[in-house]
């Protein structure tokens, strides 16, 4: 029993702690949680799930999973004030890596400075194409033949930081924007856990805008 407790304590010490930020559905958060549970993101745990929207479905889903949750409603508040609350919460939970998972807010420069090269985002396009809202519809309306998703580090510009991983999907003749969004989302659920695992491994370097895996 004592050994088991010691082993558990050791595991807790070595696990990297993720802070998930979301605004809505939370399917990427659930994909990350599933990937941790089945070992695709080794030595990691979700330390806290934070939403800027009260009762966001992703936040509601986190509660019965026994995860710490917090809500900081952003509407009507100055960005810097709101972000200061979120930063304090992430620090309180000793978060190593912040994962934006459908967090529909721009981060203030202070937020980015608080977690340098430790904030990831997933976006449903092959960046730099179609940053911003409704990326899948933008790609469909543009007539793209290939679309996809991007996991990238977050910098002070919208959907702009160093790219960690991209996955492409075809746009098929019978598609509408919803069908395309669904096909992209399936790839998001694979791409985000894989990107998190790569970043947590530390086996990479950043050269300019290039993410390079260390041999
Ligand atoms: C995902 O498609 C994600 O890529 C997108 O919001 C959706 C959230 O879904 N994020 C952005 O557009 C960020 N610019 P989810 O809540 O089910 O994970």
Tab-separated table of C-alpha atoms and ligand atoms in Angstrom:
chain	number	residue	atom	x	y	z
A	1	UNK	CA	0.000	0.000	0.000
A	2	UNK	CA	2.804	2.335	0.991
A	3	UNK	CA	4.614	1.492	-2.255
A	4	UNK	CA	1.486	2.139	-4.291
A	5	UNK	CA	1.077	5.533	-2.630
A	6	UNK	CA	4.717	6.358	-3.313
A	7	UNK	CA	4.385	5.295	-6.944
A	8	UNK	CA	1.289	7.453	-7.299
A	9	UNK	CA	3.097	10.420	-5.744
A	10	UNK	CA	5.993	9.925	-8.185
A	11	UNK	CA	3.568	9.793	-11.127
A	12	UNK	CA	1.928	12.985	-10.015
A	13	UNK	CA	5.321	14.676	-9.770
A	14	UNK	CA	6.355	13.754	-13.283
A	15	UNK	CA	3.055	14.342	-15.074
A	16	UNK	CA	2.899	17.474	-17.175
A	17	UNK	CA	-0.113	19.520	-16.265
A	18	UNK	CA	-2.428	20.775	-19.000
A	19	UNK	CA	-4.763	23.731	-18.697
A	20	UNK	CA	-7.654	23.520	-21.170
A	21	UNK	CA	-9.434	26.698	-22.253
A	22	UNK	CA	-12.722	26.344	-24.119
A	23	UNK	CA	-15.814	28.332	-25.041
A	24	UNK	CA	-18.250	25.756	-26.392
A	25	UNK	CA	-18.846	22.136	-27.339
A	26	UNK	CA	-15.548	20.778	-26.034
A	27	UNK	CA	-15.017	17.879	-28.426
A	28	UNK	CA	-11.294	18.626	-28.708
A	29	UNK	CA	-11.019	18.708	-24.920
A	30	UNK	CA	-12.711	15.281	-24.759
A	31	UNK	CA	-10.344	13.962	-27.447
A	32	UNK	CA	-7.371	15.158	-25.383
A	33	UNK	CA	-8.795	13.549	-22.233
A	34	UNK	CA	-9.328	10.257	-24.104
A	35	UNK	CA	-5.787	10.367	-25.484
A	36	UNK	CA	-4.357	10.847	-21.986
A	37	UNK	CA	-6.484	7.959	-20.690
A	38	UNK	CA	-5.255	5.553	-23.379
A	39	UNK	CA	-1.614	6.606	-23.195
A	40	UNK	CA	-1.287	8.565	-26.456
A	41	UNK	CA	-0.213	11.604	-24.432
A	42	UNK	CA	2.194	10.009	-21.950
A	43	UNK	CA	2.854	11.454	-18.513
A	44	UNK	CA	0.224	14.139	-18.737
A	45	UNK	CA	-2.881	15.101	-16.865
A	46	UNK	CA	-5.535	17.762	-17.184
A	47	UNK	CA	-5.039	20.123	-14.270
A	48	UNK	CA	-7.981	22.418	-14.955
A	49	UNK	CA	-10.643	23.185	-17.567
A	50	UNK	CA	-11.484	26.872	-17.859
A	51	UNK	CA	-14.268	28.511	-19.832
A	52	UNK	CA	-15.150	32.108	-20.566
A	53	UNK	CA	-18.775	31.054	-21.179
A	54	UNK	CA	-20.956	30.004	-18.261
A	55	UNK	CA	-22.207	26.427	-18.648
A	56	UNK	CA	-20.348	25.828	-21.913
A	57	UNK	CA	-21.067	22.183	-22.843
A	58	UNK	CA	-17.357	21.317	-22.661
A	59	UNK	CA	-17.158	22.650	-19.114
A	60	UNK	CA	-20.305	20.790	-18.090
A	61	UNK	CA	-18.787	17.578	-19.505
A	62	UNK	CA	-15.615	18.072	-17.443
A	63	UNK	CA	-17.356	18.101	-14.050
A	64	UNK	CA	-18.476	14.454	-13.856
A	65	UNK	CA	-14.977	13.470	-15.004
A	66	UNK	CA	-13.699	14.735	-11.674
A	67	UNK	CA	-11.636	17.507	-13.257
A	68	UNK	CA	-11.154	20.921	-11.714
A	69	UNK	CA	-13.171	23.530	-13.602
A	70	UNK	CA	-13.442	27.291	-13.504
A	71	UNK	CA	-15.545	29.897	-15.285
A	72	UNK	CA	-14.488	33.466	-15.879
A	73	UNK	CA	-17.186	35.161	-17.907
A	74	UNK	CA	-15.464	37.488	-20.335
A	75	UNK	CA	-18.417	39.374	-21.754
A	76	UNK	CA	-18.323	43.045	-20.829
A	77	UNK	CA	-14.939	42.919	-19.087
A	78	UNK	CA	-11.667	44.535	-20.208
A	79	UNK	CA	-9.493	41.859	-21.836
A	80	UNK	CA	-6.513	42.417	-19.553
A	81	UNK	CA	-8.644	42.076	-16.389
A	82	UNK	CA	-10.267	38.886	-17.602
A	83	UNK	CA	-6.959	37.398	-18.719
A	84	UNK	CA	-5.356	38.213	-15.348
A	85	UNK	CA	-7.975	36.031	-13.654
A	86	UNK	CA	-7.357	33.182	-16.092
A	87	UNK	CA	-3.562	33.439	-15.681
A	88	UNK	CA	-3.926	33.337	-11.888
A	89	UNK	CA	-6.110	30.234	-12.146
A	90	UNK	CA	-3.648	28.477	-14.477
A	91	UNK	CA	-0.794	29.287	-12.091
A	92	UNK	CA	-2.784	28.122	-9.091
A	93	UNK	CA	-3.185	24.767	-10.850
A	94	UNK	CA	0.520	24.705	-11.767
A	95	UNK	CA	-0.164	24.346	-15.463
A	96	UNK	CA	2.792	23.500	-17.722
A	97	UNK	CA	1.034	23.773	-21.094
A	98	UNK	CA	-2.075	25.783	-22.004
A	99	UNK	CA	-4.264	24.207	-24.699
A	100	UNK	CA	-6.857	26.386	-26.399
A	101	UNK	CA	-9.640	24.031	-27.491
A	102	UNK	CA	-12.303	26.111	-29.175
A	103	UNK	CA	-11.462	29.116	-26.992
A	104	UNK	CA	-12.997	31.878	-29.056
A	105	UNK	CA	-11.037	34.811	-27.667
A	106	UNK	CA	-7.846	36.598	-28.564
A	107	UNK	CA	-5.291	36.419	-25.772
A	108	UNK	CA	-3.803	39.658	-24.433
A	109	UNK	CA	-0.033	40.217	-24.797
A	110	UNK	CA	0.247	39.765	-21.022
A	111	UNK	CA	-1.264	36.290	-21.277
A	112	UNK	CA	1.176	35.250	-23.985
A	113	UNK	CA	4.108	36.637	-22.010
A	114	UNK	CA	2.972	34.672	-18.937
A	115	UNK	CA	3.314	31.335	-20.797
A	116	UNK	CA	6.047	31.833	-23.416
A	117	UNK	CA	5.990	29.036	-26.035
A	118	UNK	CA	3.630	27.148	-23.749
A	119	UNK	CA	0.256	27.899	-25.371
A	120	UNK	CA	-1.141	25.746	-28.185
A	121	UNK	CA	-4.211	26.300	-30.336
A	122	UNK	CA	-6.089	24.209	-32.875
A	123	UNK	CA	-7.636	25.874	-35.886
A	124	UNK	CA	-9.855	24.196	-38.513
A	125	UNK	CA	-7.924	25.254	-41.605
A	126	UNK	CA	-4.546	24.759	-43.197
A	127	UNK	CA	-3.026	27.998	-41.931
A	128	UNK	CA	-2.140	30.574	-43.089
A	129	UNK	CA	-5.324	30.099	-45.144
A	130	UNK	CA	-8.557	31.179	-43.512
A	131	UNK	CA	-7.730	32.473	-40.029
A	132	UNK	CA	-10.590	33.727	-37.883
A	133	UNK	CA	-14.167	32.554	-37.601
A	134	UNK	CA	-15.912	29.852	-39.662
A	135	UNK	CA	-12.709	28.661	-41.286
A	136	UNK	CA	-14.354	25.541	-42.690
A	137	UNK	CA	-17.073	27.578	-44.438
A	138	UNK	CA	-14.428	29.976	-45.725
A	139	UNK	CA	-12.522	27.052	-47.258
A	140	UNK	CA	-15.690	25.521	-48.723
A	141	UNK	CA	-16.932	28.810	-50.186
A	142	UNK	CA	-13.502	29.531	-51.649
A	143	UNK	CA	-13.686	26.260	-53.569
A	144	UNK	CA	-10.730	24.570	-51.904
A	145	UNK	CA	-10.052	20.998	-52.968
A	146	UNK	CA	-7.935	20.296	-49.910
A	147	UNK	CA	-8.768	21.589	-46.400
A	148	UNK	CA	-7.633	20.562	-42.938
A	149	UNK	CA	-6.568	21.647	-39.496
A	150	UNK	CA	-3.505	23.166	-37.834
A	151	UNK	CA	-2.082	22.945	-34.329
A	152	UNK	CA	0.199	25.889	-33.622
A	153	UNK	CA	1.866	27.811	-30.836
A	154	UNK	CA	-0.012	30.966	-29.951
A	155	UNK	CA	1.588	34.356	-30.464
A	156	UNK	CA	0.117	37.839	-30.327
A	157	UNK	CA	-1.457	37.597	-33.804
A	158	UNK	CA	-4.661	35.757	-34.701
A	159	UNK	CA	-4.130	32.086	-35.690
A	160	UNK	CA	-0.518	32.854	-36.511
A	161	UNK	CA	2.173	31.214	-34.340
A	162	UNK	CA	4.670	28.478	-35.208
A	163	UNK	CA	2.970	25.425	-36.724
A	164	UNK	CA	3.463	22.121	-34.886
A	165	UNK	CA	1.302	19.837	-37.018
A	166	UNK	CA	-1.207	19.931	-39.865
A	167	UNK	CA	-3.601	17.321	-41.194
A	168	UNK	CA	-5.284	17.587	-44.594
A	169	UNK	CA	-8.643	16.283	-45.803
A	170	UNK	CA	-10.219	16.289	-49.282
A	171	UNK	CA	-13.231	18.432	-50.135
A	172	UNK	CA	-15.592	16.052	-51.930
A	173	UNK	CA	-18.110	16.834	-54.672
A	174	UNK	CA	-21.170	16.101	-52.550
A	175	UNK	CA	-19.973	18.151	-49.558
A	176	UNK	CA	-21.593	21.097	-47.932
A	177	UNK	CA	-19.797	23.204	-45.321
A	178	UNK	CA	-21.117	21.037	-42.464
A	179	UNK	CA	-19.878	17.805	-44.036
A	180	UNK	CA	-16.476	19.363	-44.542
A	181	UNK	CA	-16.392	20.674	-40.961
A	182	UNK	CA	-17.200	17.172	-39.698
A	183	UNK	CA	-14.380	15.619	-41.781
A	184	UNK	CA	-11.936	18.237	-40.488
A	185	UNK	CA	-13.080	17.730	-36.884
A	186	UNK	CA	-12.275	14.004	-37.060
A	187	UNK	CA	-8.714	14.968	-37.961
A	188	UNK	CA	-8.590	17.638	-35.236
A	189	UNK	CA	-9.290	14.943	-32.671
A	190	UNK	CA	-6.199	13.040	-33.850
A	191	UNK	CA	-3.981	16.033	-34.517
A	192	UNK	CA	-4.328	17.823	-31.184
A	193	UNK	CA	-3.317	14.882	-28.948
A	194	UNK	CA	-0.424	14.070	-31.272
A	195	UNK	CA	0.802	17.673	-31.238
A	196	UNK	CA	0.519	17.900	-27.450
A	197	UNK	CA	2.506	14.695	-27.036
A	198	UNK	CA	5.206	16.017	-29.362
A	199	UNK	CA	5.488	19.318	-27.522
A	200	UNK	CA	5.509	17.687	-24.084
A	201	UNK	CA	8.292	15.359	-25.215
A	202	UNK	CA	10.525	18.419	-25.607
A	203	UNK	CA	12.142	16.730	-28.617
A	204	UNK	CA	11.963	19.764	-30.870
A	205	UNK	CA	13.467	23.148	-31.515
A	206	UNK	CA	12.038	26.244	-33.113
A	207	UNK	CA	14.061	27.811	-35.926
A	208	UNK	CA	12.405	31.048	-36.987
A	209	UNK	CA	8.899	29.988	-37.919
A	210	UNK	CA	9.857	26.340	-38.284
A	211	UNK	CA	9.094	23.622	-35.749
A	212	UNK	CA	11.862	21.047	-36.187
A	213	UNK	CA	11.874	17.623	-34.558
A	214	UNK	CA	15.195	16.801	-32.876
A	215	UNK	CA	16.862	13.672	-34.208
B	1	LIG	C1	-12.887	23.422	-33.425
B	1	LIG	O1	-13.227	23.144	-34.777
B	1	LIG	C2	-11.650	24.287	-33.369
B	1	LIG	O2	-10.715	23.984	-34.362
B	1	LIG	C3	-12.242	25.658	-33.578
B	1	LIG	O3	-13.409	25.654	-32.804
B	1	LIG	C4	-13.940	24.325	-32.782
B	1	LIG	C5	-14.177	23.951	-31.351
B	1	LIG	O4	-14.836	22.713	-31.284
B	1	LIG	N1	-11.332	26.692	-33.166
B	1	LIG	C6	-11.193	27.832	-33.826
B	1	LIG	O5	-11.828	28.130	-34.820
B	1	LIG	C7	-10.114	28.745	-33.255
B	1	LIG	N2	-9.790	29.799	-34.161
B	1	LIG	P1	-14.851	21.906	-29.932
B	1	LIG	O6	-15.393	22.867	-28.860
B	1	LIG	O7	-15.809	20.786	-30.186
B	1	LIG	O8	-13.466	21.448	-29.630
